[in-house]
């Protein structure tokens, strides 16, 4: 590959030391620079930069986000809702803040039903969980260009999906004899496009109990605090004031080395404000979530990787939402490209679409708690049944994969119900390592780190051969001519890719045996491959456009224009102007100096033309 063009390589991403493909790390993707430790060699010492932390904020975020009131708030949240229970109406949205926030009737209905646990859950006291629902179509997407820029700097698995909202819920149910129903039932819900589960969970833990005591004036003060927050800039240590507390956190960037979490230091405040450092904005407690299905983690990784239909049946929304989020994150840094619902109810607007028996179950992961689903989703191929999630004080017992026909009700024993046969042989080493941790009472955080590293290395071993092959689809450097359109990428050929696996397959980075070829064949038909390949294709095409621009800049364009007719020269000027617009519109990976140089070329060509043409071309924006 040495003679081929490198696909887009983020500045600051570390090479792997492999001469043939060290440039294969895409934005937010998995690359050879992100290889598992087996191939990469020892980790850098304390002096080595574990991540390329971006501590310089892009120009003008504050200016951009202070154009209008609530712009800063909107960068983090869409709105805050309070959902209560009315004896006549049932669940109802009592408050939406800020008051100008827009939600359609369908969205409000979804929020109402998803903000309360099913009646069978019996959640007394305080419960936290999250849900995800579709935005109504035909709505304007309103966020400024700066927020769009921030999204591009995120790892692919943290990018916003403009078609969905997340709802982060703090639900309280306590006995209250003064109420007709005998119970106080209310949910405080944060609606956001951002998948920052841990951040919003921490926020709710701080503000919800006080809100239930103090009511709306307190909520207004909370929202005013959020409207003073800096923009959610990836890579920068942010300080977020919240009712006398300061939360410190860092949002990851696509430049970070996968598997590393930079520690946000708890700095001493000069004033009396309390500071809280968040170790992560988005990660869930993996080990705690996977404990009930401890022995099947590798099979579950395969099912998620392949985009298979999965149902998680749990006793409460807290367990269902955490487990679904853990499943989605287990193929990180690959993005899970299908739909997933951490908590799904029979009232959901997609209920009929997802439970119909007239077609095969869709590629989606559903978290459910209503016993009705045990019958409705009996035809689904893979069902995970979990009991109350508790951290094991003893070593979990080996649980066999159960046959689907044995799953009759939600009361069935915990376990995985499926007839799926994994492609890869079981990795006994990770099971022993985690079992030993339970025996030695290793903290759950440490167990989660081990599990996350295991999933990361497994995913990287799987994706590196694909990265390497896709890099070979880039045209040669000599194929780029400033006087022709940029060359096209070669077509992806499944057969050609499969031939590369014999010498450059996952065996280079993983000791796991099994039918890797079968796993790849299945993966190439999945939504996750489609999403990953489209993303890589777009990046590589943009890289070709950027290299074509650089080739144009290195030509003596004024000299060329003097040898051609005025019509051809005007045509060139218009094409060059369009190139500049395209570079800006598509955010091509081009240096600012290159763009300035091209603009100078355009100006020089125009000045060499007759005055009447100069006037026309200088006034022409496109």
Coordinates of C-alpha atoms in Angstrom, one line a residue:
X1 CA 0.0 0.0 0.0
X2 CA 3.0 2.3 0.3
X3 CA 2.5 3.7 -3.2
X4 CA -1.2 4.3 -2.7
X5 CA -2.7 7.4 -1.3
X6 CA -3.4 7.3 2.4
X7 CA -7.1 7.7 3.2
X8 CA -7.9 10.6 5.6
X9 CA -5.6 10.5 8.6
X10 CA -6.6 12.7 11.5
X11 CA -3.6 14.8 12.6
X12 CA -2.2 13.6 15.8
X13 CA -3.4 10.0 15.5
X14 CA -0.7 7.7 16.5
X15 CA 0.8 5.2 13.9
X16 CA 1.0 1.6 14.7
X17 CA 4.6 1.1 13.6
X18 CA 3.4 -1.0 10.6
X19 CA 4.8 0.4 7.4
X20 CA 2.0 -0.9 5.1
X21 CA -1.1 0.5 6.8
X22 CA -0.3 2.9 9.6
X23 CA -2.4 5.5 8.1
X24 CA -5.7 3.7 8.2
X25 CA -7.3 5.4 11.2
X26 CA -10.5 7.1 10.1
X27 CA -12.4 9.8 11.9
X28 CA -14.0 8.0 14.8
X29 CA -13.4 4.6 13.1
X30 CA -11.1 1.8 14.1
X31 CA -7.8 1.8 12.4
X32 CA -4.5 0.0 12.4
X33 CA -3.3 2.8 14.7
X34 CA -5.9 1.4 17.1
X35 CA -4.7 -2.2 17.1
X36 CA -5.0 -4.5 20.0
X37 CA -2.1 -4.7 22.4
X38 CA -1.0 -8.1 21.0
X39 CA 0.2 -6.4 17.8
X40 CA 0.8 -2.9 19.0
X41 CA 3.4 -3.7 21.5
X42 CA 3.7 -2.1 24.9
X43 CA 1.7 1.0 25.9
X44 CA 3.4 4.3 26.1
X45 CA 4.7 5.2 29.5
X46 CA 3.6 8.1 31.7
X47 CA 5.5 10.4 29.4
X48 CA 3.7 9.1 26.3
X49 CA 0.6 10.9 25.2
X50 CA -2.3 8.5 25.7
X51 CA -4.7 10.8 23.9
X52 CA -4.3 13.8 21.7
X53 CA -6.4 16.0 24.0
X54 CA -7.8 19.0 22.2
X55 CA -7.6 21.7 24.8
X56 CA -7.9 24.6 22.4
X57 CA -11.4 25.6 21.7
X58 CA -12.3 26.4 18.1
X59 CA -12.8 30.1 17.4
X60 CA -16.0 31.7 18.3
X61 CA -18.2 29.1 20.0
X62 CA -19.3 31.6 22.6
X63 CA -20.1 34.2 19.9
X64 CA -22.1 31.6 17.9
X65 CA -23.9 30.3 21.0
X66 CA -24.9 33.7 22.5
X67 CA -26.7 35.0 19.4
X68 CA -30.1 34.3 21.1
X69 CA -31.2 33.4 24.6
X70 CA -31.4 29.6 25.1
X71 CA -28.9 28.9 22.3
X72 CA -26.4 27.6 24.9
X73 CA -29.1 25.5 26.5
X74 CA -30.1 24.1 23.1
X75 CA -26.6 22.9 22.5
X76 CA -27.1 20.4 25.4
X77 CA -30.8 19.8 25.7
X78 CA -34.0 20.2 23.6
X79 CA -36.2 20.7 26.6
X80 CA -37.0 19.6 30.2
X81 CA -40.4 17.9 30.8
X82 CA -42.3 17.1 33.9
X83 CA -44.7 14.2 33.5
X84 CA -47.4 13.5 36.1
X85 CA -50.3 11.1 36.6
X86 CA -53.8 12.4 36.3
X87 CA -56.7 10.2 37.4
X88 CA -58.8 11.2 34.5
X89 CA -56.2 11.7 31.8
X90 CA -53.5 9.2 32.8
X91 CA -49.9 10.2 32.2
X92 CA -49.7 13.9 31.0
X93 CA -46.9 16.4 30.3
X94 CA -47.5 19.0 33.1
X95 CA -44.5 21.3 32.3
X96 CA -42.2 21.9 29.3
X97 CA -39.3 24.2 29.8
X98 CA -38.2 26.5 28.2
X99 CA -41.8 27.3 27.3
X100 CA -41.0 27.9 23.7
X101 CA -39.7 24.4 23.1
X102 CA -41.6 22.6 20.4
X103 CA -42.8 19.0 20.7
X104 CA -45.5 17.5 18.4
X105 CA -48.5 15.7 19.9
X106 CA -47.0 12.3 18.9
X107 CA -43.7 13.2 20.6
X108 CA -45.5 14.3 23.8
X109 CA -47.5 11.0 23.8
X110 CA -44.3 9.0 23.4
X111 CA -42.7 11.0 26.2
X112 CA -45.7 10.4 28.5
X113 CA -45.7 6.7 28.2
X114 CA -42.0 6.2 28.2
X115 CA -41.4 8.4 31.3
X116 CA -43.3 6.0 33.6
X117 CA -42.4 2.4 34.4
X118 CA -45.0 -0.3 33.5
X119 CA -47.4 -0.9 36.4
X120 CA -46.0 -4.4 36.9
X121 CA -42.5 -3.0 37.5
X122 CA -43.5 -2.0 41.0
X123 CA -40.9 0.8 41.2
X124 CA -41.4 2.3 44.6
X125 CA -39.1 5.2 45.6
X126 CA -36.8 6.8 43.0
X127 CA -35.8 5.1 39.7
X128 CA -33.6 6.4 36.9
X129 CA -33.6 5.1 33.3
X130 CA -33.4 6.3 29.8
X131 CA -35.4 5.9 26.5
X132 CA -35.0 6.8 22.9
X133 CA -37.7 7.7 20.4
X134 CA -38.1 8.9 16.8
X135 CA -38.5 12.6 16.1
X136 CA -41.6 13.5 14.1
X137 CA -40.7 13.8 10.4
X138 CA -40.9 17.2 8.6
X139 CA -39.5 19.2 11.5
X140 CA -36.8 21.8 10.9
X141 CA -33.4 20.8 12.3
X142 CA -32.3 23.9 14.1
X143 CA -28.8 24.0 15.3
X144 CA -26.1 26.4 14.2
X145 CA -23.1 25.6 12.0
X146 CA -20.8 25.6 15.0
X147 CA -22.7 22.7 16.6
X148 CA -22.4 20.8 13.3
X149 CA -18.6 21.3 13.5
X150 CA -18.6 19.9 17.1
X151 CA -20.4 16.8 15.9
X152 CA -17.7 16.2 13.3
X153 CA -15.0 16.1 16.0
X154 CA -16.8 13.3 17.9
X155 CA -16.0 9.6 17.7
X156 CA -18.5 8.0 15.3
X157 CA -20.4 6.2 18.0
X158 CA -21.1 9.5 19.8
X159 CA -22.4 11.5 16.8
X160 CA -25.9 12.8 17.0
X161 CA -28.6 11.0 15.1
X162 CA -31.0 13.8 14.1
X163 CA -33.9 11.4 13.6
X164 CA -34.0 10.5 17.3
X165 CA -34.3 12.1 20.8
X166 CA -33.1 10.5 24.1
X167 CA -35.2 10.9 27.2
X168 CA -33.4 10.7 30.6
X169 CA -35.8 10.0 33.4
X170 CA -35.9 10.4 37.1
X171 CA -39.1 8.8 38.3
X172 CA -40.5 9.1 41.9
X173 CA -43.3 7.0 43.3
X174 CA -44.1 7.4 47.0
X175 CA -47.1 6.8 49.2
X176 CA -49.2 9.9 49.8
X177 CA -52.5 9.5 51.5
X178 CA -53.6 13.0 50.6
X179 CA -53.9 12.0 46.9
X180 CA -56.9 10.1 45.6
X181 CA -54.7 7.4 44.1
X182 CA -52.7 7.0 47.3
X183 CA -49.4 7.6 45.6
X184 CA -47.3 10.6 44.4
X185 CA -46.1 9.7 40.9
X186 CA -44.0 12.1 38.8
X187 CA -41.0 12.0 36.4
X188 CA -38.5 14.7 35.6
X189 CA -37.3 14.1 32.0
X190 CA -34.4 15.7 30.1
X191 CA -34.9 15.5 26.3
X192 CA -31.7 15.7 24.3
X193 CA -30.1 14.6 21.0
X194 CA -26.9 13.8 22.9
X195 CA -26.2 10.2 24.0
X196 CA -24.3 11.4 27.1
X197 CA -26.0 8.9 29.5
X198 CA -23.7 9.2 32.4
X199 CA -23.7 13.0 32.3
X200 CA -27.5 13.4 32.3
X201 CA -27.9 10.6 34.8
X202 CA -25.5 12.5 37.2
X203 CA -27.4 15.8 36.5
X204 CA -30.8 14.3 37.4
X205 CA -29.4 12.7 40.6
X206 CA -28.4 16.2 41.6
X207 CA -31.5 18.2 40.6
X208 CA -34.5 15.9 40.7
X209 CA -34.9 15.3 44.4
X210 CA -34.7 19.0 45.1
X211 CA -37.1 19.8 42.2
X212 CA -39.8 17.5 43.8
X213 CA -39.5 19.5 47.0
X214 CA -39.3 23.0 45.4
X215 CA -41.2 22.8 42.1
X216 CA -41.1 25.1 39.1
X217 CA -39.0 28.1 40.3
X218 CA -36.2 25.6 41.0
X219 CA -36.5 24.1 37.5
X220 CA -36.3 27.6 36.0
X221 CA -33.1 28.3 37.9
X222 CA -31.6 24.9 36.7
X223 CA -32.4 25.8 33.1
X224 CA -30.8 29.3 33.5
X225 CA -27.6 27.6 34.8
X226 CA -27.6 25.3 31.7
X227 CA -28.0 28.3 29.5
X228 CA -24.6 29.6 30.9
X229 CA -22.7 26.4 30.0
X230 CA -19.9 26.5 27.4
X231 CA -20.5 24.6 24.1
X232 CA -20.1 20.8 24.2
X233 CA -16.6 21.0 22.6
X234 CA -15.0 17.5 22.2
X235 CA -11.5 17.2 23.7
X236 CA -11.8 20.2 26.0
X237 CA -12.1 20.0 29.8
X238 CA -15.5 21.7 30.5
X239 CA -16.8 23.2 33.7
X240 CA -20.6 23.1 34.0
X241 CA -22.2 25.0 36.8
X242 CA -25.4 23.4 38.2
X243 CA -27.1 24.8 41.3
X244 CA -23.9 25.6 43.3
X245 CA -22.1 22.5 42.0
X246 CA -19.5 22.5 39.2
X247 CA -19.3 19.4 37.1
X248 CA -16.0 18.8 35.3
X249 CA -15.9 16.5 32.3
X250 CA -14.3 15.9 28.9
X251 CA -16.2 14.8 25.8
X252 CA -14.1 12.3 23.7
X253 CA -12.8 13.2 20.2
X254 CA -12.2 11.0 17.2
X255 CA -8.5 11.6 17.7
X256 CA -8.5 9.8 21.1
X257 CA -6.8 6.4 21.1
X258 CA -9.7 3.9 21.6
X259 CA -9.9 2.4 25.0
X260 CA -8.3 5.3 26.8
X261 CA -10.3 7.6 29.1
X262 CA -8.3 10.8 30.1
X263 CA -8.8 11.5 33.8
X264 CA -10.4 14.9 34.5
X265 CA -8.5 16.1 37.6
X266 CA -10.6 17.5 40.5
X267 CA -9.0 20.9 40.8
X268 CA -9.3 22.9 44.0
X269 CA -11.7 25.8 43.7
X270 CA -10.7 29.1 45.0
X271 CA -14.3 29.8 46.0
X272 CA -16.7 27.7 48.0
X273 CA -18.2 25.9 45.1
X274 CA -18.2 22.1 45.1
X275 CA -16.5 20.4 42.2
X276 CA -17.4 17.0 40.8
X277 CA -15.2 15.3 38.1
X278 CA -17.0 12.9 35.8
X279 CA -14.9 10.0 34.6
X280 CA -17.0 9.6 31.5
X281 CA -19.9 11.3 29.8
X282 CA -21.4 8.3 28.0
X283 CA -20.2 4.9 29.4
X284 CA -22.4 2.5 31.4
X285 CA -21.2 0.0 34.0
X286 CA -20.5 -2.8 31.6
X287 CA -19.7 -5.5 34.1
X288 CA -22.8 -4.8 36.2
X289 CA -25.0 -5.0 33.1
X290 CA -23.6 -8.2 31.7
X291 CA -23.5 -10.0 35.0
X292 CA -26.8 -11.8 34.5
X293 CA -25.5 -13.2 31.1
X294 CA -21.9 -13.5 32.2
X295 CA -21.0 -16.6 30.2
X296 CA -22.5 -15.4 26.9
X297 CA -20.8 -12.1 26.4
X298 CA -18.9 -13.3 23.3
X299 CA -22.0 -14.6 21.6
X300 CA -23.9 -11.3 22.5
X301 CA -21.0 -9.4 20.9
X302 CA -21.5 -11.4 17.7
X303 CA -25.3 -10.8 17.7
X304 CA -24.8 -7.0 18.1
X305 CA -22.0 -6.9 15.5
X306 CA -24.3 -8.7 13.0
X307 CA -27.3 -6.4 13.7
X308 CA -29.5 -9.4 14.8
X309 CA -32.9 -8.7 16.3
X310 CA -32.5 -8.8 20.1
X311 CA -35.0 -8.3 22.9
X312 CA -34.0 -7.7 26.5
X313 CA -36.7 -8.7 29.0
X314 CA -36.1 -7.1 32.4
X315 CA -38.1 -6.4 35.6
X316 CA -37.7 -2.6 35.4
X317 CA -36.8 0.2 32.9
X318 CA -33.6 0.8 34.8
X319 CA -32.3 -2.7 34.1
X320 CA -33.7 -2.8 30.5
X321 CA -32.2 0.5 29.5
X322 CA -28.8 -0.1 31.0
X323 CA -28.5 -3.6 29.4
X324 CA -29.5 -2.3 25.9
X325 CA -27.0 0.6 26.2
X326 CA -24.3 -1.9 27.3
X327 CA -25.1 -4.1 24.3
X328 CA -24.9 -1.2 21.8
X329 CA -21.5 -0.1 23.3
X330 CA -19.9 -3.5 23.2
X331 CA -18.9 -3.2 19.5
X332 CA -17.3 0.3 20.2
X333 CA -15.5 2.0 18.5
X334 CA -17.7 0.7 15.7
X335 CA -21.1 2.4 15.5
X336 CA -24.2 0.3 16.0
X337 CA -26.1 1.5 12.9
X338 CA -29.6 0.0 13.5
X339 CA -32.3 1.3 15.8
X340 CA -32.2 0.5 19.5
X341 CA -34.8 1.3 22.3
X342 CA -33.4 1.1 25.8
X343 CA -37.1 1.1 27.1
X344 CA -40.0 0.1 24.8
X345 CA -43.7 0.0 25.7
X346 CA -46.9 -1.3 24.1
X347 CA -47.9 2.4 23.6
X348 CA -44.8 3.2 21.6
X349 CA -45.6 4.7 18.1
X350 CA -43.5 1.9 16.5
X351 CA -45.1 -0.9 18.5
X352 CA -47.0 -2.4 15.5
X353 CA -44.1 -1.9 13.2
X354 CA -41.7 -3.8 15.5
X355 CA -44.0 -6.6 16.7
X356 CA -45.7 -7.6 13.4
X357 CA -45.5 -11.3 12.5
X358 CA -46.1 -10.7 8.8
X359 CA -42.4 -10.1 8.2
X360 CA -39.1 -11.1 9.8
X361 CA -38.2 -9.2 13.0
X362 CA -36.3 -6.0 12.1
X363 CA -32.6 -5.3 13.0
X364 CA -33.3 -3.6 16.3
X365 CA -32.5 -4.0 20.1
X366 CA -35.5 -3.6 22.3
X367 CA -35.6 -3.3 26.1
X368 CA -39.0 -4.3 27.5
X369 CA -40.6 -4.9 31.0
X370 CA -44.3 -5.6 30.2
X371 CA -45.1 -9.4 30.5
X372 CA -47.3 -8.9 27.3
X373 CA -44.0 -8.9 25.3
X374 CA -43.2 -12.5 26.3
X375 CA -46.1 -13.5 24.0
X376 CA -45.9 -10.7 21.4
X377 CA -42.2 -11.2 20.7
X378 CA -42.1 -15.0 21.0
X379 CA -41.2 -15.2 17.3
X380 CA -38.0 -13.1 17.8
X381 CA -34.8 -15.2 17.3
X382 CA -32.8 -13.9 20.3
X383 CA -34.2 -13.0 23.7
X384 CA -32.2 -12.1 26.8
X385 CA -34.1 -12.5 30.0
X386 CA -32.5 -10.8 33.1
X387 CA -33.6 -10.6 36.7
X388 CA -32.7 -7.9 39.1
X389 CA -29.2 -6.6 38.4
X390 CA -27.1 -7.1 41.4
X391 CA -23.4 -7.4 41.7
X392 CA -22.5 -11.0 42.4
X393 CA -20.9 -11.6 45.8
X394 CA -20.0 -15.1 44.6
X395 CA -18.9 -16.5 41.2
X396 CA -21.8 -16.7 38.8
X397 CA -22.9 -20.2 37.8
X398 CA -22.6 -21.4 34.3
X399 CA -25.9 -20.9 32.5
X400 CA -26.6 -22.8 29.3
X401 CA -28.2 -21.1 26.3
X402 CA -31.9 -21.9 26.4
X403 CA -34.2 -22.9 23.6
X404 CA -36.7 -20.3 22.6
X405 CA -39.7 -22.6 23.1
X406 CA -38.9 -22.7 26.8
X407 CA -39.6 -18.9 27.1
X408 CA -43.3 -18.7 27.9
X409 CA -43.6 -15.7 30.2
X410 CA -41.5 -12.9 31.7
X411 CA -41.2 -15.1 34.8
X412 CA -39.0 -17.5 33.0
X413 CA -35.5 -18.0 34.4
X414 CA -32.8 -15.5 33.5
X415 CA -30.7 -16.4 30.5
X416 CA -30.2 -16.2 26.8
X417 CA -32.9 -17.9 24.7
X418 CA -31.7 -18.5 21.1
X419 CA -30.8 -21.2 18.6
X420 CA -27.8 -19.1 17.3
X421 CA -24.5 -21.0 17.0
X422 CA -21.6 -18.6 17.5
X423 CA -19.0 -18.4 14.7
X424 CA -16.0 -18.1 17.0
X425 CA -14.8 -20.5 19.7
X426 CA -15.5 -19.4 23.3
X427 CA -12.7 -17.3 24.9
X428 CA -12.3 -19.0 28.3
X429 CA -9.6 -16.6 29.4
X430 CA -11.9 -13.6 29.8
X431 CA -14.4 -15.7 31.8
X432 CA -11.7 -16.9 34.2
X433 CA -10.3 -13.4 34.6
X434 CA -13.6 -11.9 35.5
X435 CA -14.5 -14.9 37.8
X436 CA -11.2 -14.4 39.6
X437 CA -12.1 -10.7 40.0
X438 CA -15.4 -11.7 41.7
X439 CA -13.6 -14.0 44.1
X440 CA -11.0 -11.3 44.9
X441 CA -13.8 -8.7 45.3
X442 CA -12.3 -6.6 42.6
X443 CA -14.2 -3.3 42.3
X444 CA -16.9 -3.3 39.6
X445 CA -15.2 -0.3 37.8
X446 CA -12.1 -2.4 37.4
X447 CA -14.1 -5.4 36.1
X448 CA -15.8 -3.0 33.6
X449 CA -12.4 -1.8 32.4
X450 CA -11.3 -5.4 31.7
X451 CA -14.5 -6.2 29.9
X452 CA -14.4 -3.0 27.8
X453 CA -10.8 -3.7 26.8
X454 CA -11.8 -7.3 25.8
X455 CA -14.6 -6.1 23.6
X456 CA -12.4 -3.3 22.1
X457 CA -9.6 -5.8 21.2
X458 CA -12.1 -8.2 19.7
X459 CA -13.8 -5.5 17.6
X460 CA -10.4 -4.1 16.4
X461 CA -9.1 -7.6 15.5
X462 CA -12.3 -8.0 13.4
X463 CA -12.3 -4.6 11.7
X464 CA -8.6 -4.1 11.0
X465 CA -8.5 -6.4 7.9
X466 CA -11.5 -4.5 6.5
X467 CA -9.8 -1.2 7.1
X468 CA -6.7 -2.5 5.4
X469 CA -8.6 -3.8 2.4
X470 CA -10.7 -0.6 2.0
X471 CA -7.5 1.5 2.1
X472 CA -6.3 -0.4 -1.0
X473 CA -9.3 0.8 -2.9
X474 CA -7.8 4.4 -3.0
X475 CA -6.4 5.3 -6.4
X476 CA -2.6 5.8 -6.9
X477 CA -1.2 9.3 -6.3
X478 CA -0.2 9.5 -10.0
X479 CA -3.9 9.1 -11.0
X480 CA -4.7 12.6 -9.7
X481 CA -4.5 15.2 -12.4
X482 CA -5.5 18.9 -11.8
X483 CA -7.0 19.0 -15.3
X484 CA -9.3 16.0 -14.8
X485 CA -12.0 15.2 -12.3
X486 CA -10.8 13.4 -9.2
X487 CA -10.5 9.6 -9.8
X488 CA -13.1 7.2 -8.4
X489 CA -12.6 4.7 -5.6
X490 CA -12.4 1.1 -6.8
X491 CA -15.5 -1.1 -6.0
X492 CA -15.6 -3.2 -2.9
X493 CA -15.3 -6.8 -3.9
X494 CA -16.3 -9.4 -1.3
X495 CA -14.2 -12.1 -3.0
X496 CA -11.1 -9.9 -3.2
X497 CA -11.5 -9.0 0.5
X498 CA -11.9 -12.7 1.5
X499 CA -8.6 -13.5 -0.3
X500 CA -6.8 -11.0 1.8
X501 CA -7.8 -12.8 5.1
X502 CA -5.4 -15.7 4.6
X503 CA -2.3 -13.6 5.1
X504 CA -3.7 -10.4 6.7
X505 CA -6.7 -11.6 8.7
X506 CA -7.7 -11.3 12.3
X507 CA -5.2 -14.1 13.3
X508 CA -2.5 -11.3 13.3
X509 CA -4.1 -9.6 16.3
X510 CA -6.4 -12.3 17.9
X511 CA -5.7 -15.8 19.3
X512 CA -9.3 -16.8 18.9
X513 CA -10.1 -19.7 16.6
X514 CA -13.3 -20.3 14.8
X515 CA -15.1 -19.5 11.5
X516 CA -13.9 -15.9 11.0
X517 CA -14.7 -16.2 7.3
X518 CA -18.4 -17.1 8.1
X519 CA -18.6 -14.2 10.5
X520 CA -17.3 -11.7 7.8
X521 CA -19.7 -13.1 5.2
X522 CA -22.6 -12.5 7.6
X523 CA -21.3 -9.1 8.7
X524 CA -21.0 -7.9 5.1
X525 CA -24.8 -8.2 4.8
X526 CA -25.5 -6.3 8.0
X527 CA -26.6 -2.7 8.6
X528 CA -23.4 -2.2 10.7
X529 CA -21.2 -2.9 7.7
X530 CA -23.3 -0.7 5.4
X531 CA -23.1 2.2 7.9
X532 CA -19.3 1.7 8.4
X533 CA -18.5 1.4 4.7
X534 CA -20.6 4.4 3.7
X535 CA -18.8 6.5 6.3
X536 CA -15.3 5.3 5.1
X537 CA -16.4 5.9 1.4
X538 CA -17.4 9.4 2.2
X539 CA -14.1 10.2 4.0
X540 CA -12.0 8.7 1.2
X541 CA -13.9 10.6 -1.5
X542 CA -13.4 13.8 0.4
X543 CA -9.7 13.0 0.7
X544 CA -9.5 12.6 -3.1
X545 CA -11.3 16.0 -3.5
X546 CA -8.9 17.6 -1.1
X547 CA -5.9 16.2 -2.9
X548 CA -7.3 17.3 -6.2
X549 CA -7.6 20.9 -4.8
X550 CA -3.9 20.7 -3.7
X551 CA -2.9 19.6 -7.2
X552 CA -4.7 22.6 -8.7
X553 CA -3.0 24.9 -6.2
X554 CA 0.4 23.6 -7.3
X555 CA -0.2 24.5 -10.9
X556 CA 0.6 27.8 -12.6
X557 CA -3.0 28.7 -13.3
X558 CA -2.3 32.2 -14.6
X559 CA 0.1 30.9 -17.1
X560 CA -2.5 28.3 -18.2
X561 CA -5.2 31.0 -18.6
X562 CA -2.9 33.0 -20.9
X563 CA -2.6 30.1 -23.3
X564 CA -6.4 29.5 -23.5
X565 CA -9.4 31.5 -24.7
X566 CA -11.4 33.8 -22.5
X567 CA -14.4 31.4 -22.5
X568 CA -12.1 28.6 -21.2
X569 CA -10.6 30.9 -18.6
X570 CA -14.0 32.1 -17.3
X571 CA -15.1 28.4 -17.2
X572 CA -12.0 27.6 -15.1
X573 CA -12.7 30.6 -12.7
X574 CA -16.3 29.4 -12.1
X575 CA -15.1 25.8 -11.5
X576 CA -12.5 27.0 -9.1
X577 CA -15.0 29.1 -7.2
X578 CA -17.3 26.1 -7.0
X579 CA -14.4 24.0 -5.6
X580 CA -13.9 26.6 -2.8
X581 CA -17.6 26.5 -2.0
X582 CA -17.6 22.7 -2.0
X583 CA -14.5 22.7 0.4
X584 CA -16.4 24.9 2.8
X585 CA -19.8 23.2 2.4
X586 CA -18.5 19.6 2.8
X587 CA -15.7 20.6 5.2
X588 CA -13.1 18.9 3.1
X589 CA -9.8 18.0 4.9
X590 CA -7.9 20.9 3.3
X591 CA -5.4 23.2 4.9
X592 CA -6.4 26.8 5.2
X593 CA -3.2 27.8 3.4
X594 CA -4.3 25.7 0.4
X595 CA -7.7 27.5 0.2
X596 CA -6.0 30.9 0.5
X597 CA -3.6 30.0 -2.3
X598 CA -6.5 28.9 -4.5
X599 CA -8.3 32.1 -3.8
X600 CA -5.1 34.1 -4.8
X601 CA -4.9 32.1 -8.0
X602 CA -8.6 33.0 -8.8
X603 CA -7.9 36.7 -8.1
X604 CA -4.8 36.7 -10.3
X605 CA -6.6 35.0 -13.2
X606 CA -9.5 37.5 -13.0
X607 CA -7.1 40.5 -12.9
X608 CA -5.4 39.3 -16.1
X609 CA -8.8 39.4 -17.9
X610 CA -10.4 42.5 -19.6
X611 CA -12.2 45.0 -17.3
X612 CA -15.7 44.1 -18.3
X613 CA -15.1 40.4 -17.5
X614 CA -13.3 41.3 -14.3
X615 CA -16.5 43.2 -13.1
X616 CA -18.7 40.3 -13.9
X617 CA -16.5 37.7 -12.3
X618 CA -15.8 39.7 -9.1
X619 CA -19.5 40.2 -8.6
X620 CA -20.3 36.5 -9.3
X621 CA -20.5 34.6 -6.0
X622 CA -20.7 31.2 -7.8

